[in-house]
Amino acid sequence: MNQSLRRAAVGIPGFCAFLILYAPQSLLPTLAQEFGATPADISLTMTATALAIAITAPFAGAIADVLGRKRVIVAAMILLAVPTLLIAFTPSLHALIALRFVQGLVLPPIFTVVVAYIGEEWPPAEATGVTGLYMAATSFGGFCGRFFAGLLADTVGWRNGFVVFAALTFACGLVVGVLLPRERNFVRSEGLVTAAHQMLGHLRNPRLLAIYAVGFGTLFNFVALFTYVNFVLAAPPFSLPATLLGAIFATYLAGSLVLLWLGRAIARFGRRPFVICVLAVWACGAALTLVPSLWTIIGGLTIAAACGFLTQATSTAFVAVTAQSGRTSAIGLYATCFYVGGGFGATLPGLAWSTGGWPACVAMVIAMQITMATVVAFTWKR
């Protein structure tokens, strides 16, 4: 198969998964108003999905280690369209949270298995670069989810927007079924029991545990910054409508661009120094969002998006090349830590918001980045 089509086939699932995962984020002020909810209550629509992903990611990996890669990816994409469509008809906040939880149950078989597929089907020297392309697709999907959710909310209504997302996800699942080559280097696990033993082995691997810790902090920071900044920008003096709140996530495109050079950067600087430097820059970007200027906040979010995706792609690729067996379950455990971090990132900053507002949220993010840099400095040894 043409290499461009082969790479597109692993990018489309990432695009769709993150399109659906983050679609409600720019709608949070709109949803809070419609359902009469507080910022902390409406943030549960993000927490529920992150929690479901955290619960199911390792098991999705174990199942894929038995059943194979392609069939799991395609089936999950088609199934994802169902709860996405049902969200358009949700009658209450509780129903919306429940459907977001169901979406989270279906997402891990998409992105954890795709990363494992890349680690197996490309040589190690190319896997980081291809993972970077995949992560660029996820960042573009995250932007499109937020932007078009806001745009559709202001034009045809947010419920009709989810009908559009469901149709798109279903169609992309069919396209991936046609384009994605069947795995060639996949070694089937002997069964779920064997896969479970491999998973336990990953939890005894200090290097993997250190990578998982960084994954936890990565989504914690992402969700904390990009969830609660909506309430800053929706309030005076900015008073941005849903469409413009969605447009703010064009900052994610910075992540798509810088990820294209990730493989070269890692080869030149090494993983550990590179990630430490990225985390330092990320902290500076978070601090910039404290300046009461719309363009400065956008600049800070752009830096945060680029640094966040660089950290995530580097960590994910590191898992794929570190795990010698049960690679999908290793990535599933990473996804669990990643989305547990996202769950905490959606809730703990809410407590900070209630006591100290946006500055308290940013302080919490910077503290997490310092912790992550410390972990990388002392544990990401060669």
Coordinates of C-alpha atoms in Angstrom, one line a residue:
M1 CA 0.0 0.0 0.0
N2 CA 1.1 3.6 -0.7
Q3 CA 2.9 4.9 2.4
S4 CA 0.8 8.1 2.5
L5 CA -2.4 6.1 2.6
R6 CA -1.0 3.8 5.2
R7 CA -0.2 6.7 7.5
A8 CA -3.6 8.3 6.8
A9 CA -5.2 5.1 7.9
V10 CA -3.6 5.4 11.4
G11 CA -4.3 9.1 11.5
I12 CA -8.1 9.0 10.9
P13 CA -8.9 7.0 14.0
G14 CA -6.9 9.4 16.2
F15 CA -8.7 12.3 14.5
C16 CA -12.2 10.8 15.2
A17 CA -11.4 9.8 18.7
F18 CA -10.3 13.2 19.8
L19 CA -13.0 14.9 17.8
I20 CA -15.6 13.1 19.9
L21 CA -13.6 13.2 23.2
Y22 CA -13.3 17.0 23.3
A23 CA -16.4 18.2 21.4
P24 CA -18.2 19.3 24.5
Q25 CA -15.3 21.4 25.9
S26 CA -16.1 24.6 24.0
L27 CA -19.8 24.1 24.8
L28 CA -19.4 24.0 28.6
P29 CA -20.8 27.5 29.3
T30 CA -23.7 26.8 26.9
L31 CA -24.5 23.4 28.5
A32 CA -24.2 24.9 32.0
Q33 CA -26.8 27.5 31.0
E34 CA -29.1 25.0 29.4
F35 CA -29.0 22.5 32.3
G36 CA -28.7 25.1 35.1
A37 CA -25.4 23.7 36.2
T38 CA -22.3 25.2 37.9
P39 CA -18.9 25.1 36.2
A40 CA -17.9 22.3 38.6
D41 CA -21.0 20.3 37.8
I42 CA -20.8 20.7 34.0
S43 CA -17.1 19.7 34.1
L44 CA -18.4 16.2 34.9
T45 CA -19.2 15.8 31.2
M46 CA -15.4 15.7 30.7
T47 CA -14.6 13.8 33.9
A48 CA -17.0 11.0 33.1
T49 CA -15.4 10.3 29.7
A50 CA -11.9 10.4 31.2
L51 CA -12.9 8.0 34.0
A52 CA -14.4 5.5 31.6
I53 CA -11.3 5.6 29.5
A54 CA -9.1 5.1 32.6
I55 CA -11.2 2.0 33.6
T56 CA -11.3 0.3 30.3
A57 CA -8.0 1.2 28.6
P58 CA -5.9 -1.7 29.9
F59 CA -8.6 -4.3 29.2
A60 CA -9.1 -2.9 25.7
G61 CA -5.4 -3.5 25.2
A62 CA -5.6 -7.0 26.5
I63 CA -8.5 -7.8 24.2
A64 CA -6.6 -6.4 21.2
D65 CA -3.6 -8.5 22.1
V66 CA -5.9 -11.5 21.6
L67 CA -8.2 -10.5 18.8
G68 CA -5.8 -8.4 16.7
R69 CA -5.5 -4.8 15.9
K70 CA -7.5 -3.8 12.8
R71 CA -10.8 -5.5 13.7
V72 CA -10.8 -3.9 17.2
I73 CA -10.0 -0.4 15.8
V74 CA -12.8 -0.5 13.1
A75 CA -15.4 -2.0 15.4
A76 CA -14.8 0.6 18.1
M77 CA -15.1 3.5 15.6
I78 CA -18.4 2.3 14.3
L79 CA -19.7 1.7 17.9
L80 CA -18.6 5.1 18.9
A81 CA -21.2 6.7 16.6
V82 CA -24.1 5.2 18.7
P83 CA -23.7 7.1 22.0
T84 CA -22.6 10.2 20.0
L85 CA -25.9 10.2 18.2
L86 CA -27.9 9.6 21.5
I87 CA -26.3 12.7 23.0
A88 CA -28.3 14.8 20.5
F89 CA -31.5 13.6 22.3
T90 CA -30.3 13.7 25.9
P91 CA -33.0 15.2 28.3
S92 CA -30.9 16.0 31.3
L93 CA -27.4 16.6 32.6
H94 CA -27.3 13.2 34.2
A95 CA -28.2 11.5 30.9
L96 CA -25.5 13.5 29.2
I97 CA -22.9 12.5 31.7
A98 CA -24.0 8.9 31.4
L99 CA -23.6 9.0 27.6
R100 CA -20.3 10.7 27.9
F101 CA -19.2 7.8 30.1
V102 CA -20.3 5.3 27.5
Q103 CA -18.3 7.2 24.9
G104 CA -15.3 6.8 27.1
L105 CA -15.8 3.0 27.2
V106 CA -15.5 2.8 23.4
L107 CA -12.6 5.2 22.9
P108 CA -9.6 3.1 24.3
P109 CA -9.9 0.4 21.6
I110 CA -9.3 3.1 19.1
F111 CA -6.3 5.1 20.3
T112 CA -4.4 2.6 22.5
V113 CA -4.6 -0.1 19.7
V114 CA -3.5 2.4 17.0
V115 CA -0.3 3.3 18.9
A116 CA 0.5 -0.4 19.4
Y117 CA -0.2 -1.0 15.7
I118 CA 2.4 1.7 14.8
G119 CA 4.9 0.3 17.2
E120 CA 4.6 -3.1 15.6
E121 CA 4.3 -2.2 11.9
W122 CA 7.0 0.4 11.6
P123 CA 10.7 0.0 12.4
P124 CA 11.7 1.5 15.8
A125 CA 13.7 4.3 14.1
E126 CA 10.5 5.4 12.3
A127 CA 7.9 4.6 15.0
T128 CA 8.4 7.9 16.9
G129 CA 8.0 9.9 13.7
V130 CA 4.8 8.0 12.7
T131 CA 3.5 8.4 16.3
G132 CA 4.1 12.1 15.9
L133 CA 2.0 12.2 12.8
Y134 CA -0.7 10.2 14.6
M135 CA -0.6 12.7 17.5
A136 CA -0.8 15.6 15.0
A137 CA -4.0 14.0 13.7
T138 CA -5.3 13.8 17.3
S139 CA -4.5 17.4 17.9
F140 CA -6.3 18.4 14.7
G141 CA -9.3 16.3 15.8
G142 CA -9.3 17.9 19.2
F143 CA -9.4 21.3 17.5
C144 CA -12.1 20.4 15.1
G145 CA -14.2 18.9 17.8
R146 CA -14.1 22.1 19.9
F147 CA -14.3 24.5 17.0
F148 CA -17.1 22.9 15.0
A149 CA -19.1 22.1 18.2
G150 CA -19.1 25.8 18.9
L151 CA -19.8 26.7 15.3
L152 CA -22.7 24.2 15.0
A153 CA -24.1 25.3 18.4
D154 CA -24.4 28.9 17.2
T155 CA -25.9 27.9 13.8
V156 CA -27.9 24.7 13.9
G157 CA -27.8 24.0 17.7
W158 CA -25.5 21.8 19.7
R159 CA -27.8 18.8 19.5
N160 CA -27.7 18.8 15.7
G161 CA -24.0 19.2 16.0
F162 CA -23.7 15.8 17.6
V163 CA -25.8 14.2 14.9
V164 CA -23.2 15.5 12.4
F165 CA -20.3 14.1 14.6
A166 CA -22.0 10.7 14.8
A167 CA -22.4 10.5 11.0
L168 CA -18.8 11.5 10.5
T169 CA -17.5 9.0 12.9
F170 CA -19.5 6.2 11.4
A171 CA -18.3 7.1 7.9
C172 CA -14.6 7.3 9.0
G173 CA -14.9 3.9 10.6
L174 CA -15.9 2.5 7.2
V175 CA -13.0 4.3 5.5
V176 CA -10.5 2.9 8.0
G177 CA -11.9 -0.6 7.4
V178 CA -11.0 -0.2 3.7
L179 CA -7.6 1.6 4.1
L180 CA -5.9 0.1 7.1
P181 CA -3.7 -2.8 6.2
R182 CA -4.2 -6.0 8.3
E183 CA -1.4 -6.3 10.8
R184 CA 1.7 -8.3 9.7
N185 CA 3.9 -8.3 12.8
F186 CA 1.3 -8.8 15.4
V187 CA 2.0 -11.7 17.8
R188 CA -1.3 -12.9 19.2
S189 CA -1.4 -13.4 23.0
E190 CA -2.2 -16.9 24.2
G191 CA -5.3 -15.6 26.0
L192 CA -6.7 -13.0 28.3
V193 CA -5.0 -14.6 31.3
T194 CA -1.6 -14.3 29.6
A195 CA -2.4 -10.7 28.7
A196 CA -3.3 -10.0 32.3
H197 CA 0.0 -11.4 33.5
Q198 CA 1.8 -9.2 31.0
M199 CA -0.1 -6.2 32.3
L200 CA 1.0 -7.0 35.9
G201 CA 4.6 -7.2 34.5
H202 CA 4.3 -3.7 33.2
L203 CA 3.3 -2.5 36.7
R204 CA 6.6 -3.9 38.0
N205 CA 8.6 -2.0 35.4
P206 CA 10.1 1.2 36.9
R207 CA 10.7 2.8 33.6
L208 CA 7.1 2.3 32.4
L209 CA 5.8 3.5 35.8
A210 CA 7.8 6.7 35.3
I211 CA 6.3 7.2 31.9
Y212 CA 2.8 6.6 33.2
A213 CA 3.4 9.3 35.8
V214 CA 4.2 11.8 33.1
G215 CA 1.1 10.7 31.2
F216 CA -1.0 11.4 34.3
G217 CA 0.4 15.0 34.6
T218 CA 0.1 15.7 30.8
L219 CA -3.7 15.3 30.6
F220 CA -4.1 16.9 34.0
N221 CA -2.5 20.1 32.7
F222 CA -4.3 19.9 29.4
V223 CA -7.8 19.5 30.9
A224 CA -7.2 22.0 33.7
L225 CA -6.0 24.8 31.3
F226 CA -8.4 24.2 28.4
T227 CA -11.5 23.5 30.5
Y228 CA -11.5 26.4 32.9
V229 CA -10.1 29.0 30.6
N230 CA -13.5 28.8 28.9
F231 CA -15.1 30.3 31.9
V232 CA -12.5 33.1 31.9
L233 CA -13.1 33.9 28.3
A234 CA -16.9 33.6 28.5
A235 CA -17.1 36.1 31.3
P236 CA -16.5 39.9 31.0
P237 CA -14.4 41.6 29.8
F238 CA -14.1 39.0 27.0
S239 CA -17.6 37.6 26.8
L240 CA -16.8 35.3 23.9
P241 CA -19.8 33.3 22.4
A242 CA -19.6 29.5 21.8
T243 CA -18.2 29.9 18.2
L244 CA -15.3 32.0 19.4
L245 CA -14.6 29.8 22.4
G246 CA -14.3 26.9 19.9
A247 CA -12.0 29.0 17.7
I248 CA -9.7 29.5 20.7
F249 CA -8.8 25.8 20.2
A250 CA -7.1 26.7 16.9
T251 CA -4.1 26.8 19.3
Y252 CA -4.1 23.0 19.1
L253 CA -2.9 23.4 15.5
A254 CA 0.4 24.4 16.9
G255 CA 0.6 20.9 18.3
S256 CA -0.1 19.5 14.9
L257 CA 2.7 21.5 13.4
V258 CA 5.5 20.9 15.9
L259 CA 4.8 17.2 16.1
L260 CA 5.9 16.8 12.5
W261 CA 9.5 17.4 13.7
L262 CA 9.3 15.3 16.8
G263 CA 11.3 12.4 15.5
R264 CA 14.2 14.7 14.5
A265 CA 14.2 16.6 17.9
I266 CA 14.3 13.3 19.9
A267 CA 17.2 12.0 17.7
R268 CA 19.1 15.2 18.2
F269 CA 18.5 16.0 21.9
G270 CA 17.4 12.8 23.5
R271 CA 14.1 12.1 25.2
R272 CA 14.9 13.2 28.8
P273 CA 16.5 16.7 28.1
F274 CA 13.9 17.4 25.4
V275 CA 10.9 16.7 27.7
I276 CA 12.4 18.7 30.6
C277 CA 12.9 21.7 28.3
V278 CA 9.4 21.3 26.9
L279 CA 7.9 21.2 30.4
A280 CA 9.7 24.4 31.3
V281 CA 8.4 26.2 28.3
W282 CA 4.9 24.8 29.0
A283 CA 5.0 26.4 32.5
C284 CA 5.8 29.8 30.9
G285 CA 2.8 29.4 28.6
A286 CA 0.5 28.6 31.5
A287 CA 1.8 31.7 33.3
L288 CA 1.0 33.9 30.3
T289 CA -2.7 33.1 30.6
L290 CA -2.8 35.2 33.7
V291 CA -2.2 38.4 31.8
P292 CA -5.6 40.1 31.2
S293 CA -5.2 40.3 27.5
L294 CA -7.1 38.1 25.0
W295 CA -4.1 37.8 22.6
T296 CA -1.7 37.1 25.4
I297 CA -4.0 34.4 26.7
I298 CA -4.2 32.9 23.2
G299 CA -0.4 33.0 23.0
G300 CA -0.1 31.2 26.3
L301 CA -2.6 28.5 25.2
T302 CA -0.7 28.1 21.9
I303 CA 2.5 27.4 23.8
A304 CA 0.7 25.1 26.2
A305 CA -0.9 23.1 23.3
A306 CA 2.4 22.7 21.5
C307 CA 4.3 21.6 24.6
G308 CA 1.5 19.3 25.8
F309 CA 1.3 17.4 22.5
L310 CA 5.1 17.1 22.4
T311 CA 5.1 15.6 25.9
Q312 CA 2.3 13.3 25.1
A313 CA 3.7 12.0 21.8
T314 CA 7.2 11.5 23.3
S315 CA 5.7 9.6 26.3
T316 CA 3.4 7.4 24.2
A317 CA 6.2 6.5 21.7
F318 CA 8.5 5.7 24.7
V319 CA 5.9 3.2 26.0
A320 CA 5.6 1.5 22.6
V321 CA 9.3 1.0 22.3
T322 CA 9.9 0.1 26.0
A323 CA 7.4 -2.7 26.4
Q324 CA 8.8 -5.9 25.0
S325 CA 5.6 -7.9 25.1
G326 CA 1.9 -7.1 25.6
R327 CA 2.6 -3.7 24.0
T328 CA -1.1 -2.9 23.7
S329 CA -1.8 -3.5 27.3
A330 CA 1.2 -1.4 28.2
I331 CA -0.2 1.5 26.2
G332 CA -3.6 0.8 27.7
L333 CA -2.1 1.2 31.2
Y334 CA -0.5 4.5 30.0
A335 CA -3.9 5.6 28.8
T336 CA -5.4 4.7 32.2
C337 CA -2.9 6.9 34.0
F338 CA -3.3 9.6 31.3
Y339 CA -7.1 9.8 31.6
V340 CA -7.1 9.4 35.4
G341 CA -4.9 12.5 35.3
G342 CA -7.5 14.1 33.0
G343 CA -10.3 13.3 35.5
F344 CA -8.4 15.0 38.3
G345 CA -7.6 17.8 35.9
A346 CA -11.3 18.4 35.4
T347 CA -12.2 18.3 39.1
L348 CA -9.4 19.5 41.3
P349 CA -8.9 22.8 39.5
G350 CA -12.7 23.3 40.1
L351 CA -11.9 23.4 43.8
A352 CA -9.1 25.8 43.1
W353 CA -11.4 27.9 41.0
S354 CA -13.9 28.2 43.9
T355 CA -11.2 29.4 46.3
G356 CA -8.8 31.4 44.2
G357 CA -10.2 31.7 40.7
W358 CA -8.1 31.3 37.5
P359 CA -4.8 32.2 39.2
A360 CA -5.2 29.2 41.6
C361 CA -5.9 26.9 38.7
V362 CA -2.7 28.1 36.9
A363 CA -0.7 27.7 40.1
M364 CA -1.9 24.1 40.3
V365 CA -0.9 23.4 36.7
I366 CA 2.6 24.8 37.2
A367 CA 3.1 22.7 40.4
M368 CA 2.2 19.6 38.4
Q369 CA 4.7 20.6 35.6
I370 CA 7.5 20.9 38.2
T371 CA 6.6 17.5 39.5
M372 CA 6.6 16.0 36.0
A373 CA 10.1 17.5 35.2
T374 CA 11.4 16.1 38.5
V375 CA 10.2 12.6 37.6
V376 CA 11.7 12.8 34.1
A377 CA 15.0 14.1 35.4
F378 CA 15.5 11.3 37.9
T379 CA 13.8 8.3 36.3
W380 CA 13.9 8.6 32.5
K381 CA 17.4 7.1 32.3
R382 CA 18.9 5.5 29.2

